[in-house]
Short mmCIF file of C-alpha atoms and ligand atoms in Angstrom, two decimals:
data_model
loop_
_atom_site.label_atom_id
_atom_site.label_comp_id
_atom_site.label_asym_id
_atom_site.label_seq_id
_atom_site.Cartn_x
_atom_site.Cartn_y
_atom_site.Cartn_z
CA MET S 1 94.70 107.11 111.68
CA ASN S 2 94.20 104.79 108.75
CA LEU S 3 97.45 103.63 107.19
CA ILE S 4 95.97 100.39 105.76
CA SER S 5 96.29 101.58 102.18
CA ASP S 6 96.19 104.67 99.98
CA THR S 7 92.83 103.35 98.79
CA VAL S 8 91.12 104.47 102.01
CA THR S 9 90.84 108.15 101.00
CA LYS S 10 87.43 109.81 100.67
CA PRO S 11 86.59 112.48 98.09
CA THR S 12 87.44 116.03 99.23
CA PRO S 13 84.61 118.63 99.15
CA ALA S 14 86.07 120.08 95.90
CA MET S 15 86.20 116.61 94.34
CA LEU S 16 82.60 115.97 95.35
CA GLN S 17 81.65 119.27 93.77
CA ALA S 18 83.31 118.20 90.51
CA MET S 19 81.43 114.90 90.67
CA MET S 20 78.05 116.50 91.35
CA SER S 21 78.38 118.83 88.40
CA ALA S 22 79.58 116.16 85.96
CA GLU S 23 77.84 115.81 82.63
CA VAL S 24 77.01 112.15 82.10
CA GLY S 25 75.57 109.72 79.55
CA ASP S 26 75.49 106.00 78.81
CA ASP S 27 79.12 104.95 78.47
CA VAL S 28 78.27 101.53 76.99
CA PHE S 29 77.12 103.55 73.97
CA GLY S 30 80.19 105.77 74.25
CA GLN S 31 77.96 108.70 75.24
CA ASP S 32 79.38 109.74 78.61
CA PRO S 33 81.28 112.99 77.87
CA THR S 34 83.11 112.96 81.20
CA ILE S 35 84.40 109.40 80.71
CA ASN S 36 85.38 110.25 77.16
CA ALA S 37 87.26 113.27 78.45
CA LEU S 38 89.11 111.23 81.10
CA GLU S 39 90.09 108.57 78.55
CA ALA S 40 91.29 111.18 76.09
CA LYS S 41 93.18 113.05 78.77
CA LEU S 42 95.12 110.00 79.95
CA ALA S 43 95.80 108.75 76.42
CA LYS S 44 97.28 112.11 75.55
CA MET S 45 99.29 112.32 78.76
CA PHE S 46 101.01 109.00 77.99
CA GLY S 47 101.29 109.68 74.25
CA LYS S 48 98.96 106.82 73.28
CA GLU S 49 95.97 106.70 70.94
CA ALA S 50 93.22 105.55 73.31
CA ALA S 51 92.18 104.51 76.79
CA VAL S 52 89.31 102.72 78.56
CA PHE S 53 87.82 103.49 81.98
CA CYS S 54 87.38 100.50 84.32
CA PRO S 55 86.11 99.93 87.87
CA SER S 56 89.40 98.58 89.24
CA GLY S 57 93.09 98.06 88.63
CA THR S 58 92.56 94.34 88.83
CA MET S 59 90.21 94.63 85.87
CA THR S 60 92.61 96.76 83.81
CA ASN S 61 95.47 94.32 84.43
CA GLN S 62 93.29 91.30 83.68
CA ILE S 63 92.05 92.87 80.44
CA ALA S 64 95.59 93.67 79.36
CA ILE S 65 96.74 90.08 80.02
CA LYS S 66 93.72 88.77 78.08
CA VAL S 67 94.27 90.99 75.03
CA HIS S 68 98.05 90.41 74.90
CA THR S 69 97.98 86.62 75.17
CA GLN S 70 96.43 83.35 73.88
CA PRO S 71 95.72 80.31 76.06
CA LEU S 72 98.92 78.29 76.76
CA ASP S 73 101.09 81.39 76.62
CA GLU S 74 102.84 82.58 79.74
CA VAL S 75 103.45 85.93 81.41
CA LEU S 76 106.79 86.85 82.91
CA CYS S 77 106.65 88.91 86.10
CA GLU S 78 108.34 89.46 89.44
CA GLU S 79 107.23 87.01 92.15
CA SER S 80 105.82 89.74 94.40
CA SER S 81 103.76 91.36 91.66
CA HIS S 82 100.10 92.24 92.14
CA ILE S 83 98.97 90.25 89.06
CA TYR S 84 100.41 87.09 90.67
CA GLN S 85 99.75 87.70 94.38
CA TYR S 86 96.51 89.64 94.60
CA GLU S 87 94.34 89.05 91.57
CA VAL S 88 92.89 85.68 92.67
CA GLY S 89 94.91 83.81 90.05
CA GLY S 90 92.78 85.57 87.39
CA TYR S 91 95.50 85.20 84.74
CA ALA S 92 94.73 81.45 84.68
CA TYR S 93 90.99 81.85 85.02
CA ASN S 94 90.42 84.65 82.51
CA SER S 95 93.20 83.99 80.01
CA GLY S 96 94.17 80.33 80.35
CA ILE S 97 97.82 81.21 80.68
CA GLY S 98 100.63 80.34 83.01
CA ILE S 99 102.95 82.56 84.91
CA ASN S 100 106.76 82.53 84.88
CA LEU S 101 107.97 84.07 88.14
CA ILE S 102 111.26 85.95 88.39
CA GLN S 103 112.91 86.66 91.69
CA GLY S 104 113.99 90.27 91.53
CA GLU S 105 115.11 92.71 94.17
CA TYR S 106 112.49 94.74 96.05
CA GLY S 107 110.01 93.78 93.32
CA LYS S 108 112.20 94.92 90.45
CA MET S 109 113.64 92.76 87.65
CA THR S 110 116.55 93.35 85.26
CA ALA S 111 116.56 92.71 81.53
CA ASP S 112 119.13 89.91 82.11
CA GLN S 113 116.77 88.19 84.52
CA VAL S 114 113.86 88.48 82.10
CA GLU S 115 116.00 87.23 79.20
CA ALA S 116 117.16 84.20 81.21
CA ALA S 117 113.52 83.32 82.01
CA ILE S 118 112.25 83.36 78.40
CA LYS S 119 111.44 79.81 77.29
CA PRO S 120 112.70 78.42 73.99
CA VAL S 121 110.00 77.57 71.48
CA HIS S 122 109.06 73.88 71.66
CA ASP S 123 105.75 72.04 71.28
CA TRP S 124 105.87 71.10 74.96
CA LEU S 125 106.59 74.54 76.46
CA PRO S 126 104.37 77.55 77.07
CA LEU S 127 105.16 80.51 74.87
CA SER S 128 106.69 83.50 76.70
CA LYS S 129 104.53 86.28 75.28
CA LEU S 130 104.12 89.07 77.80
CA VAL S 131 106.21 90.85 80.43
CA VAL S 132 104.49 92.82 83.24
CA LEU S 133 106.33 95.40 85.30
CA GLU S 134 104.86 97.02 88.37
CA ASN S 135 105.79 100.67 89.11
CA THR S 136 105.90 101.42 91.97
CA CYS S 137 106.30 97.92 93.38
CA ASN S 138 103.82 97.50 96.19
CA LYS S 139 105.23 94.41 97.89
CA GLY S 140 108.75 95.66 97.12
CA GLY S 141 108.13 98.46 99.63
CA GLY S 142 107.18 101.15 97.10
CA SER S 143 110.41 100.83 95.09
CA TYR S 144 110.34 102.29 91.60
CA TYR S 145 111.86 101.86 88.13
CA SER S 146 113.27 104.82 86.18
CA CYS S 147 112.71 104.87 82.40
CA GLU S 148 116.40 104.16 81.98
CA GLU S 149 116.00 100.92 83.92
CA VAL S 150 112.96 99.88 81.85
CA LYS S 151 114.59 100.65 78.47
CA PRO S 152 116.72 97.42 78.28
CA ILE S 153 113.59 95.36 79.15
CA ARG S 154 111.68 97.22 76.43
CA ASP S 155 114.45 96.52 73.89
CA LEU S 156 114.47 92.86 74.89
CA CYS S 157 110.68 92.57 74.41
CA ILE S 158 110.95 94.11 70.95
CA ARG S 159 113.78 91.72 70.00
CA GLN S 160 111.78 88.73 71.28
CA GLY S 161 108.39 89.77 69.90
CA MET S 162 106.95 90.01 73.42
CA LYS S 163 104.53 92.69 74.68
CA LEU S 164 105.26 94.83 77.71
CA HIS S 165 102.48 95.90 80.09
CA LEU S 166 102.85 98.35 82.98
CA ASP S 167 100.88 97.82 86.16
CA GLY S 168 101.14 101.53 86.95
CA ALA S 169 98.72 101.52 89.91
CA ARG S 170 101.13 104.01 91.51
CA ILE S 171 102.96 105.32 88.45
CA PHE S 172 102.52 108.92 89.59
CA ASN S 173 104.33 108.08 92.83
CA ALA S 174 107.22 106.72 90.77
CA LEU S 175 107.27 109.83 88.53
CA THR S 176 107.27 112.09 91.60
CA GLU S 177 110.70 110.62 92.47
CA THR S 178 112.22 110.11 88.99
CA LYS S 179 110.95 113.53 87.74
CA GLU S 180 110.33 111.81 84.39
CA SER S 181 107.29 112.48 82.24
CA THR S 182 104.22 110.41 81.43
CA LEU S 183 105.21 110.67 77.76
CA GLN S 184 108.54 108.99 78.49
CA VAL S 185 106.66 106.14 80.23
CA GLY S 186 104.23 105.83 77.32
CA GLU S 187 107.04 105.20 74.85
CA LEU S 188 108.22 102.15 76.77
CA PHE S 189 105.05 100.12 77.13
CA ASP S 190 102.40 98.53 74.88
CA SER S 191 99.75 99.09 77.53
CA ILE S 192 99.55 100.97 80.84
CA SER S 193 97.21 100.59 83.75
CA VAL S 194 96.78 103.60 86.01
CA CYS S 195 94.80 103.68 89.29
CA LEU S 196 93.07 106.92 90.24
CA SER S 197 91.71 105.40 93.48
CA LYS S 198 95.10 105.06 95.16
CA GLY S 199 97.30 108.00 96.05
CA LEU S 200 95.38 110.32 93.75
CA GLY S 201 92.32 110.05 95.98
CA ALA S 202 89.45 109.30 93.60
CA PRO S 203 86.84 106.95 95.16
CA VAL S 204 86.76 104.49 92.22
CA GLY S 205 88.47 104.00 88.90
CA SER S 206 91.40 102.76 86.87
CA VAL S 207 92.21 103.42 83.24
CA LEU S 208 93.88 101.14 80.69
CA ILE S 209 95.86 102.99 78.02
CA GLY S 210 97.21 101.76 74.68
CA ASP S 211 96.91 102.01 70.92
CA GLU S 212 93.60 102.13 69.10
CA ASP S 213 93.48 98.45 68.20
CA PHE S 214 94.43 97.29 71.69
CA VAL S 215 91.78 99.47 73.34
CA ARG S 216 89.09 98.32 70.87
CA GLN S 217 89.74 94.74 71.99
CA ALA S 218 90.01 95.83 75.61
CA ARG S 219 86.49 97.31 75.43
CA ARG S 220 85.10 93.91 74.37
CA VAL S 221 86.88 92.17 77.25
CA ARG S 222 85.70 94.84 79.74
CA LYS S 223 82.10 94.18 78.65
CA VAL S 224 82.35 90.39 79.01
CA MET S 225 83.88 90.85 82.49
CA GLY S 226 80.85 92.91 83.44
CA GLY S 227 82.78 96.18 83.55
CA GLY S 228 80.67 98.17 81.10
CA MET S 229 79.27 100.96 83.23
CA ARG S 230 76.51 103.44 82.38
CA GLN S 231 76.48 106.99 83.86
CA ALA S 232 79.89 106.44 85.49
CA GLY S 233 80.96 109.95 84.45
CA TYR S 234 80.30 110.93 88.10
CA LEU S 235 83.29 108.73 88.94
CA ALA S 236 85.38 109.88 85.95
CA ALA S 237 84.86 113.48 87.11
CA ALA S 238 86.56 112.57 90.40
CA CYS S 239 89.41 111.00 88.39
CA ILE S 240 89.88 114.12 86.29
CA TYR S 241 89.84 116.26 89.38
CA ALA S 242 92.44 113.97 90.98
CA LEU S 243 94.76 114.22 87.94
CA ASP S 244 94.48 118.03 87.92
CA ASN S 245 94.89 118.55 91.64
CA HIS S 246 96.39 115.62 93.48
CA VAL S 247 99.53 114.66 91.58
CA GLU S 248 101.92 117.30 92.82
CA ARG S 249 101.08 116.69 96.47
CA LEU S 250 102.26 113.05 96.36
CA ALA S 251 105.68 114.28 97.43
CA GLU S 252 104.19 115.05 100.85
CA ASP S 253 103.09 111.41 101.25
CA HIS S 254 106.64 110.31 100.44
CA GLU S 255 108.11 112.66 102.99
CA ARG S 256 105.78 111.37 105.68
CA ALA S 257 106.48 107.74 104.83
CA LYS S 258 110.23 108.41 105.05
CA LYS S 259 109.83 109.93 108.55
CA ILE S 260 107.89 106.87 109.72
CA GLY S 261 110.52 104.60 108.23
CA GLU S 262 113.35 106.45 109.89
CA LEU S 263 111.68 106.25 113.30
CA LEU S 264 110.95 102.54 112.87
CA GLU S 265 114.61 101.85 112.01
CA SER S 266 115.58 102.97 115.49
CA MET S 267 112.89 101.04 117.41
CA PRO S 268 113.91 97.91 119.35
CA TYR S 269 110.74 96.04 118.26
CA VAL S 270 111.61 96.41 114.55
CA LYS S 271 114.00 93.97 112.89
CA ALA S 272 114.25 95.55 109.46
CA VAL S 273 112.57 98.22 107.34
CA LYS S 274 112.53 97.91 103.55
CA PRO S 275 114.07 101.02 101.97
CA VAL S 276 111.33 103.70 101.86
CA HIS S 277 111.25 105.25 98.41
CA THR S 278 107.67 106.45 98.01
CA ASN S 279 104.52 106.23 100.17
CA ILE S 280 104.87 102.64 101.45
CA VAL S 281 106.64 101.46 104.56
CA ILE S 282 107.08 97.68 105.02
CA PHE S 283 108.87 96.34 108.08
CA ASP S 284 109.61 93.09 109.92
CA LEU S 285 109.09 92.72 113.64
CA GLU S 286 111.78 91.57 116.05
CA GLY S 287 111.84 88.32 118.08
CA ASP S 288 108.53 86.54 118.36
CA LEU S 289 106.40 89.63 117.98
CA THR S 290 103.66 88.81 115.43
CA ALA S 291 102.03 91.22 113.04
CA ALA S 292 98.64 90.32 114.59
CA LYS S 293 99.81 91.31 118.11
CA PHE S 294 101.50 94.50 116.88
CA LEU S 295 98.41 95.54 114.93
CA ASP S 296 96.20 94.93 117.97
CA VAL S 297 98.38 97.14 120.11
CA ILE S 298 98.61 100.04 117.65
CA SER S 299 94.90 99.71 116.84
CA ALA S 300 94.11 100.30 120.54
CA LYS S 301 96.07 103.54 120.20
CA GLY S 302 94.25 104.65 117.07
CA ILE S 303 96.48 103.46 114.21
CA SER S 304 95.26 100.91 111.67
CA ALA S 305 97.66 99.17 109.28
CA ALA S 306 97.82 95.99 107.21
CA PRO S 307 99.56 92.69 108.00
CA PHE S 308 101.97 91.77 105.17
CA GLY S 309 103.21 88.45 106.49
CA PRO S 310 103.33 86.62 109.90
CA GLN S 311 105.80 89.19 111.25
CA THR S 312 105.53 91.88 108.61
CA VAL S 313 103.46 95.06 108.59
CA ARG S 314 102.73 97.68 105.91
CA PHE S 315 101.92 101.38 106.41
CA VAL S 316 100.76 103.50 103.44
CA THR S 317 100.55 107.28 103.53
CA HIS S 318 97.96 109.15 101.49
CA LEU S 319 95.86 112.25 100.84
CA ASP S 320 93.82 111.92 104.03
CA TYR S 321 96.88 111.42 106.22
CA THR S 322 97.84 114.84 107.52
CA GLU S 323 100.98 116.30 109.14
CA ALA S 324 99.20 116.33 112.51
CA MET S 325 98.40 112.62 112.12
CA LEU S 326 102.06 111.97 111.27
CA GLU S 327 103.20 113.66 114.45
CA LYS S 328 100.72 111.67 116.47
CA THR S 329 101.85 108.44 114.78
CA LEU S 330 105.52 109.13 115.47
CA GLU S 331 104.74 109.81 119.11
CA ILE S 332 102.76 106.56 119.49
CA LEU S 333 105.34 104.44 117.68
CA SER S 334 108.22 105.87 119.69
CA GLU S 335 106.54 105.05 122.98
CA LEU S 336 105.59 101.43 122.20
CA LYS S 337 107.05 98.70 124.44
CA PHE S 338 106.84 94.95 123.89
C1 PLP C 401 95.89 98.37 94.04
C2 PLP C 401 96.72 97.77 92.98
C3 PLP C 401 96.15 97.29 91.81
C4 PLP C 401 94.65 97.32 91.52
O1 PLP C 401 93.89 97.05 92.58
P1 PLP C 401 92.30 97.26 92.58
O2 PLP C 401 92.03 97.17 94.04
O3 PLP C 401 91.71 96.10 91.82
O4 PLP C 401 91.98 98.58 91.98
C5 PLP C 401 97.01 96.78 90.84
N1 PLP C 401 98.33 96.74 91.04
C6 PLP C 401 98.91 97.22 92.14
C7 PLP C 401 100.39 97.22 92.27
C8 PLP C 401 98.14 97.74 93.16
O5 PLP C 401 98.70 98.21 94.26
#
């Protein structure tokens, strides 16, 4: 049972069928009809003018930072955010900018916190130009923002002349819980990155969404980063299939994660479980039990998961994690002794 990430899913037979019958062309010339259809579909869903297909969510985030900033600017984000923790420091390398970290709660920031972190304009200070929110917050344990919570941050950005980017790698997981629409999300952000290769189950692909001018610049940055692909419509077909068929079922992943979280709460080897809101379960181990030891033990019993700190472990539920696997997992976890 692979609970390492929701990226471990493999295409379903129906998704493979959609991929095999995709019409393709050279996307660097804008001639791949399936990629064009995916980009148009996502732009429309979020109420934006355009979108650009990329190989990864790291690339869509890095492109957004590059287009929204100039060297010597800074980005404001929560300290556990993916752009800071897991993108190899690419903000500095690709964009020559600094980062201004805010300590939020479970990965989420408030408008007051963002406002307090904005630097005054002086010759000797970086310019605070961009705010990045993550929804859901991976390292925050899959916590999510509602549109109502984002609105004051949006208003602040408008007042301060700052841009607002959404790292929406798991935005559909957030919307499953808030019951809000993609159009409502689109109104709040200048740019949105969406991953199709996470809970939605496509093998590869992220899309960066924004207005016409932003996406035109984003295409240039994608090319210089080496992300201009050719007949990648085979991949885009999987993404379209995922959007049409795998969004509604995300609620099942959330149910399963909650059940794992509830069981872990009652286990003597667990010190604390972060509140489980979506498909991510992050927990700390008791006493001197290390994540490495715990992972070895569960691995011998057929469960793989990811270490998230010396004594912290993450489980992520997904499309390929069935009800039968959940039952087996609960049985194994309830019988563990350390
Ligand atoms: C997975 C993820 C990304 C993008 O990751 P890639 O592996 O580069 O596609 C971005 N942000 C968050 C929050 C993620 O979980």
